[in-house]
Short mmCIF file of C-alpha atoms in Angstrom, two decimals:
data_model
loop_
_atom_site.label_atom_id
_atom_site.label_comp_id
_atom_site.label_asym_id
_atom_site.label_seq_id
_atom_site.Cartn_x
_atom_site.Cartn_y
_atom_site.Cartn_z
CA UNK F 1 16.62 -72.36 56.70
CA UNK F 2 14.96 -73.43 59.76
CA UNK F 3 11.59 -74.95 59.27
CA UNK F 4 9.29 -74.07 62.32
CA UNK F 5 5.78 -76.92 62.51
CA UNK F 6 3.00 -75.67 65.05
CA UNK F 7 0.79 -79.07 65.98
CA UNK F 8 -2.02 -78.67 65.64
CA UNK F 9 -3.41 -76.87 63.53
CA UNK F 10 -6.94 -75.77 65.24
CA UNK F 11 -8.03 -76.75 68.22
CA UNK F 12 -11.49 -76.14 69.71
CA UNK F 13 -11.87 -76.08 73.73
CA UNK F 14 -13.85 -74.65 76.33
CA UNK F 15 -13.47 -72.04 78.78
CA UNK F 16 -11.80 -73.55 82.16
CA UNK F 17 -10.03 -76.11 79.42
CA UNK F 18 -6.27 -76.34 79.61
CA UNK F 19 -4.57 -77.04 76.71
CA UNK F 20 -1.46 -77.54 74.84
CA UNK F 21 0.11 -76.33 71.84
CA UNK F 22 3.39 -77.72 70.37
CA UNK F 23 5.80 -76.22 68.03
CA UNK F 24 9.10 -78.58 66.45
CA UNK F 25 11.83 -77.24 65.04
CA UNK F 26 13.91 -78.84 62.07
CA UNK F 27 16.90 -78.47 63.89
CA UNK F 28 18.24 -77.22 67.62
CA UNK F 29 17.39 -73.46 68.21
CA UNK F 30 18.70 -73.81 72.15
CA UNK F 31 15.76 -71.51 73.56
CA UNK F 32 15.53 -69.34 70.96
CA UNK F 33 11.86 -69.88 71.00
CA UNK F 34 9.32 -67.36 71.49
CA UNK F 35 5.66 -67.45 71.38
CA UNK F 36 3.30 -64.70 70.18
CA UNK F 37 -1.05 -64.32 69.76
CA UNK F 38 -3.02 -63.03 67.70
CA UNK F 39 -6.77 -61.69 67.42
CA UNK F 40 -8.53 -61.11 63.99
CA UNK F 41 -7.40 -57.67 62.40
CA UNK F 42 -4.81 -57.23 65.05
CA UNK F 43 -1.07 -57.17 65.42
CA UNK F 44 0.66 -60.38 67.30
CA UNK F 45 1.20 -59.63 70.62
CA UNK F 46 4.25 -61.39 72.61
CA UNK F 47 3.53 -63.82 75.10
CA UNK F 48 6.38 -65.76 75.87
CA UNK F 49 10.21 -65.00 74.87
CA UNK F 50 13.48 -67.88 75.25
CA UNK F 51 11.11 -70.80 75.35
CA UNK F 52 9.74 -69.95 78.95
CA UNK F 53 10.21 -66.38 79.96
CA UNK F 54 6.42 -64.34 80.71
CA UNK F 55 6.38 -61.06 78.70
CA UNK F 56 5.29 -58.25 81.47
CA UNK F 57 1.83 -57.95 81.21
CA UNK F 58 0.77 -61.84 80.49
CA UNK F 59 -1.43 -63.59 82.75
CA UNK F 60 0.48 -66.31 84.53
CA UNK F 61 -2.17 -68.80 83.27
CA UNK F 62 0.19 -69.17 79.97
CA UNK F 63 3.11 -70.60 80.08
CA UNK F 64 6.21 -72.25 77.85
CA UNK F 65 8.48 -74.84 78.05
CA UNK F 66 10.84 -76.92 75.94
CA UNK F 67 14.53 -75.99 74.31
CA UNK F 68 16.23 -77.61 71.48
CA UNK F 69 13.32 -78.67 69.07
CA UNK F 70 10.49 -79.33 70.92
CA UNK F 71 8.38 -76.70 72.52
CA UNK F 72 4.99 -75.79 74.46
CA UNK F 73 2.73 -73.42 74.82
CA UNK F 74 0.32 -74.41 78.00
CA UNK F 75 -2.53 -71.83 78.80
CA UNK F 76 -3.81 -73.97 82.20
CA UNK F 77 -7.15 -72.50 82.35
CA UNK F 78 -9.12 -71.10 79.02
CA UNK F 79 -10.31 -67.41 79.53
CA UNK F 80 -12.56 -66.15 77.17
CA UNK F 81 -9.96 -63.33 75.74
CA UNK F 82 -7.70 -66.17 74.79
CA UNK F 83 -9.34 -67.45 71.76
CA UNK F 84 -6.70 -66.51 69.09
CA UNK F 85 -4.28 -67.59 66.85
CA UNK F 86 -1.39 -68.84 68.41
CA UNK F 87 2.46 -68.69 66.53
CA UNK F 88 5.90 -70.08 67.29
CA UNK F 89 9.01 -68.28 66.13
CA UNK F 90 12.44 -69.12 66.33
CA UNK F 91 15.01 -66.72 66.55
CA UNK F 92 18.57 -68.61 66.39
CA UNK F 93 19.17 -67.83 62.35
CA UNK F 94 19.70 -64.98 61.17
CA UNK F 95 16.43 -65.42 58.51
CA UNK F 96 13.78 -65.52 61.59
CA UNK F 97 11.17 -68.17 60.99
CA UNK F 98 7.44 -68.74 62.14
CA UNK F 99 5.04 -71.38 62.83
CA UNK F 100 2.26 -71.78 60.63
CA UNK F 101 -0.08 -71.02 63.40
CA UNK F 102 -2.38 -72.67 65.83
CA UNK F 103 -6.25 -71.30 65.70
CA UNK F 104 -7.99 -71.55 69.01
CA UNK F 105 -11.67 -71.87 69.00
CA UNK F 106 -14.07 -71.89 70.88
CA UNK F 107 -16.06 -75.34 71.67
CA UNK P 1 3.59 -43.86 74.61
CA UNK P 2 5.94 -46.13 72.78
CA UNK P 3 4.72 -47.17 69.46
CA UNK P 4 5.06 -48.00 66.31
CA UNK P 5 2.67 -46.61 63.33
CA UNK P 6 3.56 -47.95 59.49
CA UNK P 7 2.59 -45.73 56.62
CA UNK P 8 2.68 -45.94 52.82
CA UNK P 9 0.52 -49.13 52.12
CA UNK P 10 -1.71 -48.82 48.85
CA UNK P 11 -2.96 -50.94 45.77
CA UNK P 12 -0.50 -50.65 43.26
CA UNK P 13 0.38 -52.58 39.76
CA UNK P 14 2.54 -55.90 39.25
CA UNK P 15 5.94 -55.22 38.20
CA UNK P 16 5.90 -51.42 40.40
CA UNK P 17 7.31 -50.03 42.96
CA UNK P 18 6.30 -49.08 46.86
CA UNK P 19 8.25 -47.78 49.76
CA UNK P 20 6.94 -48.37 53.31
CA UNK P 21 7.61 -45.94 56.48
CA UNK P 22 7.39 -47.02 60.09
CA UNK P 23 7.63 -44.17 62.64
CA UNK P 24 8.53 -44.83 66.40
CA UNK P 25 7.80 -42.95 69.23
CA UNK P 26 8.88 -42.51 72.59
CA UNK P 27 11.99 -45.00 72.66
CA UNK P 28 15.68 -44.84 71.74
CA UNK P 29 15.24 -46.23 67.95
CA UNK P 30 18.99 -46.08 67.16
CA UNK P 31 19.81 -48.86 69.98
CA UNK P 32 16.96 -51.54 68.25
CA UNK P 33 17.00 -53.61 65.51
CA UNK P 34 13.98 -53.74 63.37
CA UNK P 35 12.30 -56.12 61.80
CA UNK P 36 9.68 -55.99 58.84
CA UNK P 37 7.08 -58.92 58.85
CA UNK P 38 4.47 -59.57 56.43
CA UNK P 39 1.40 -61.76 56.59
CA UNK P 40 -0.72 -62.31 53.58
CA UNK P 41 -4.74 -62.51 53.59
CA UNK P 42 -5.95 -65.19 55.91
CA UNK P 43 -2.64 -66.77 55.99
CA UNK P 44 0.47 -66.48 58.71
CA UNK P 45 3.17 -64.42 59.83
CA UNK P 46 6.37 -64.24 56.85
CA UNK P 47 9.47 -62.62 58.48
CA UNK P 48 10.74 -60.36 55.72
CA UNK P 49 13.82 -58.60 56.53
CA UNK P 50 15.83 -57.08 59.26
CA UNK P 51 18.43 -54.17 59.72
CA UNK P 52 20.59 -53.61 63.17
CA UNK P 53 20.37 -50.38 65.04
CA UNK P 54 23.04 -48.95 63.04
CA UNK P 55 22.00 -50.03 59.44
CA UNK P 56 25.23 -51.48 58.67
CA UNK P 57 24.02 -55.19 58.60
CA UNK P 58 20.93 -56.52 56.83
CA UNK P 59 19.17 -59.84 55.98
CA UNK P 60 16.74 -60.60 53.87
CA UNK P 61 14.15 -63.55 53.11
CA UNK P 62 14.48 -65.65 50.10
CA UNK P 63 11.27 -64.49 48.67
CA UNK P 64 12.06 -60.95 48.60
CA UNK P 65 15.60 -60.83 48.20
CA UNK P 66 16.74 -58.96 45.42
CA UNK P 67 14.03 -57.28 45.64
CA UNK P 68 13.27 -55.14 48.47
CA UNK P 69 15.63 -53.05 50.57
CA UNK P 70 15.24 -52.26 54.16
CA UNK P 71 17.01 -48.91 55.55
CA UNK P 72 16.63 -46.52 58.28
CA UNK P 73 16.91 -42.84 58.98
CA UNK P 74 18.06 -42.86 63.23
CA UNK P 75 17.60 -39.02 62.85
CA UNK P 76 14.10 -39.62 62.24
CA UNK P 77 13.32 -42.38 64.27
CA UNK P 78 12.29 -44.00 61.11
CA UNK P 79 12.32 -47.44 59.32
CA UNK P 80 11.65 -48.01 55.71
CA UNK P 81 11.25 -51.02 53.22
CA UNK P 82 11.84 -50.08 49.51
CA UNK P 83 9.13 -53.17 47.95
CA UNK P 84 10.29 -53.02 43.89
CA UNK P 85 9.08 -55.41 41.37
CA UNK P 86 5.88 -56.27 43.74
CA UNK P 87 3.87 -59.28 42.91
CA UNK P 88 0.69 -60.39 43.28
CA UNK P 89 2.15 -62.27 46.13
CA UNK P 90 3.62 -59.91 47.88
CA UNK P 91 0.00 -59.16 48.88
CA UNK P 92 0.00 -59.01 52.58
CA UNK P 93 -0.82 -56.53 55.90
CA UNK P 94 3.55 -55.28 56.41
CA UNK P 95 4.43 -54.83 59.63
CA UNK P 96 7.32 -53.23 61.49
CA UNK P 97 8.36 -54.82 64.32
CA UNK P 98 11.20 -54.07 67.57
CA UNK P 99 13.64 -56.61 68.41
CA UNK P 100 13.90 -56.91 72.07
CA UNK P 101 16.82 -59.22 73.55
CA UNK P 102 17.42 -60.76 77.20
CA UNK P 103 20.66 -62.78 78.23
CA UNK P 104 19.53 -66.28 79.27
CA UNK P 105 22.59 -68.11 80.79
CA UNK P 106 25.15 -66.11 79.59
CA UNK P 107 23.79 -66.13 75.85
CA UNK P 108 21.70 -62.47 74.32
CA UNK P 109 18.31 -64.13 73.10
CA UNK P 110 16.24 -61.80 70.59
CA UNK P 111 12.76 -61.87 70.01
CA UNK P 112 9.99 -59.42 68.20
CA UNK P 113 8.81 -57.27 71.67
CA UNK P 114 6.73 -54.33 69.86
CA UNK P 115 4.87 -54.59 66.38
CA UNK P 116 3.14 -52.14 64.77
CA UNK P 117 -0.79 -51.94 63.68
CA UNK P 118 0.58 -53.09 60.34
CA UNK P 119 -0.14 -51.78 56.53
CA UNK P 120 -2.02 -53.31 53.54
CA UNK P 121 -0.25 -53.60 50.29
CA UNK P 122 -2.35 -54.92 47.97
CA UNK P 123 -0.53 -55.93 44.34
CA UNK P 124 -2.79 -55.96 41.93
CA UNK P 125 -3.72 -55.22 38.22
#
C-alpha cells in the first residue's frame, strides 16, 4: 500500500500569508496527486487534480506542484474562506490513499 | 443540478448489518466509477472501496474487506455499500464520491471530482 505523509500537521497564518503545504509519498505515484479542502461538517471539495491541474471554479491563488513523491500545495495569498483542512491523495494504486491532513488556522 | 445525496446512515449494534444508498442526479452514472470514502469523528479521510462504471471490477480496503460489498444499480442511477459485521470502528460520516479522470501526457489520471454531503453510521451498543 502506498503510504501518503501531509507535513505539517497544523499550521497557523494570517490573512495575506502565503504558505506551503507538503505531502510525500512512500513510493513514485508520477502525478497521480490530487489535492482536496475541507471545512468543518462539510464534504472535501477538489482543488487541485495530477499534481498541478486547477479544478474549474478554484481561485488561481492555490496552486500545486511536484510529481514522483514530493508534492505542494501553495495558496500565495491567505483569504479568509481558506482556513480548512487541507488533504493529499494519491491515485496511482488501485487501494486510493490519503494524507492525514493539514489544519489551517487562523493566526 | 448534478449531485450526489447518500441515504441509509443510522446507529446500529456491533456485530449487525447496514446497507448504504447514494443517489445521483443529473449526470450519466453508468460511464463513472464510484468511490465510497469514510472519515471517522474528528479524524481524516479513509478511502473504502471502489466499483467501475460497469460493476464488473471492485477493490476494497484492508480494513473492510471481507466485510463490506460495494454494488450498483445503473438503472437507478444508484450506488450502494452492503457494511456487515460493523464495528465500533467503522464509526465514521460515509461518503460517495465520482471519479473524474483527465489524460496528462498521454496517461488517464483519476481523481475524486464530486462527493456527496456524506452519512453518519454510528456502531454502537
Amino acid at each position: 500500500d502506498i503510504q501518503m505523509t501531509q507535513s505539517p500537521s497544523a499550521l497557523s497564518a494570517s490573512v495575506g500569508d502565503r504558505v506551503t503545504i507538503t505531502c510525500r509519498a512512500s513510493q513514485s505515484i508520477n502525478s497521480f496527486l490530487h489535492w482536496y479542502q475541507q471545512k468543518p461538517g462539510k464534504a472535501p471539495k477538489l482543488l487541485i487534480y495530477a499534481a498541478s491541474s486547477l479544478q474549474s471554479g478554484v481561485p488561481s491563488r492555490f496552486s500545486g506542484s511536484g510529481s514522483g513523491t514530493d508534492f505542494t500545495l501553495t495558496i500565495s495569498s491567505l483569504q479568509p474562506e481558506d482556513f480548512a483542512t487541507y488533504y493529499c491523495q494519491q491515485s496511482h494504486s488501485t487501494l486510493y490513499s490519503f494524507g492525514q491532513g493539514t489544519k489551517l488556522e487562523i493566526k | 443540478q448534478v449531485q450526489l445525496v447518500e441515504s441509509g446512515g443510522g446507529v446500529v449494534p456491533p456485530g449487525r448489518s447496514l446497507r448504504l444508498s447514494c443517489a445521483a442526479s443529473e449526470f450519466t452514472f453508468s460511464t463513472y466509477a464510484m468511490h465510497w470514502v469514510r472519515q471517522a469523528p474528528g479524524k481524516g479521510l479513509e478511502w473504502v472501496a471502489v466499483i467501475s462504471d460497469d460493476g464488473t471490477n471492485k477493490y476494497y480496503a484492508d480494513s473492510v474487506k471481507g466485510r463490506f460489498t460495494i454494488s450498483r444499480d445503473n438503472s437507478k442511477n444508484t450506488l450502494y455499500v452492503q457494511m456487515n459485521s460493523l464495528r465500533v470502528e467503522d464509526t465514521a460520516v460515509y461518503y460517495c464520491v465520482r471519479e473524474g479522470f483527465t489524460m496528462v501526457r498521454g496517461v488517464e489520471v483519476w481523481y475524486l471530482d464530486l462527493w456527496g454531503r456524506g452519512t453518519l453510521v454510528t456502531v454502537s451498543s
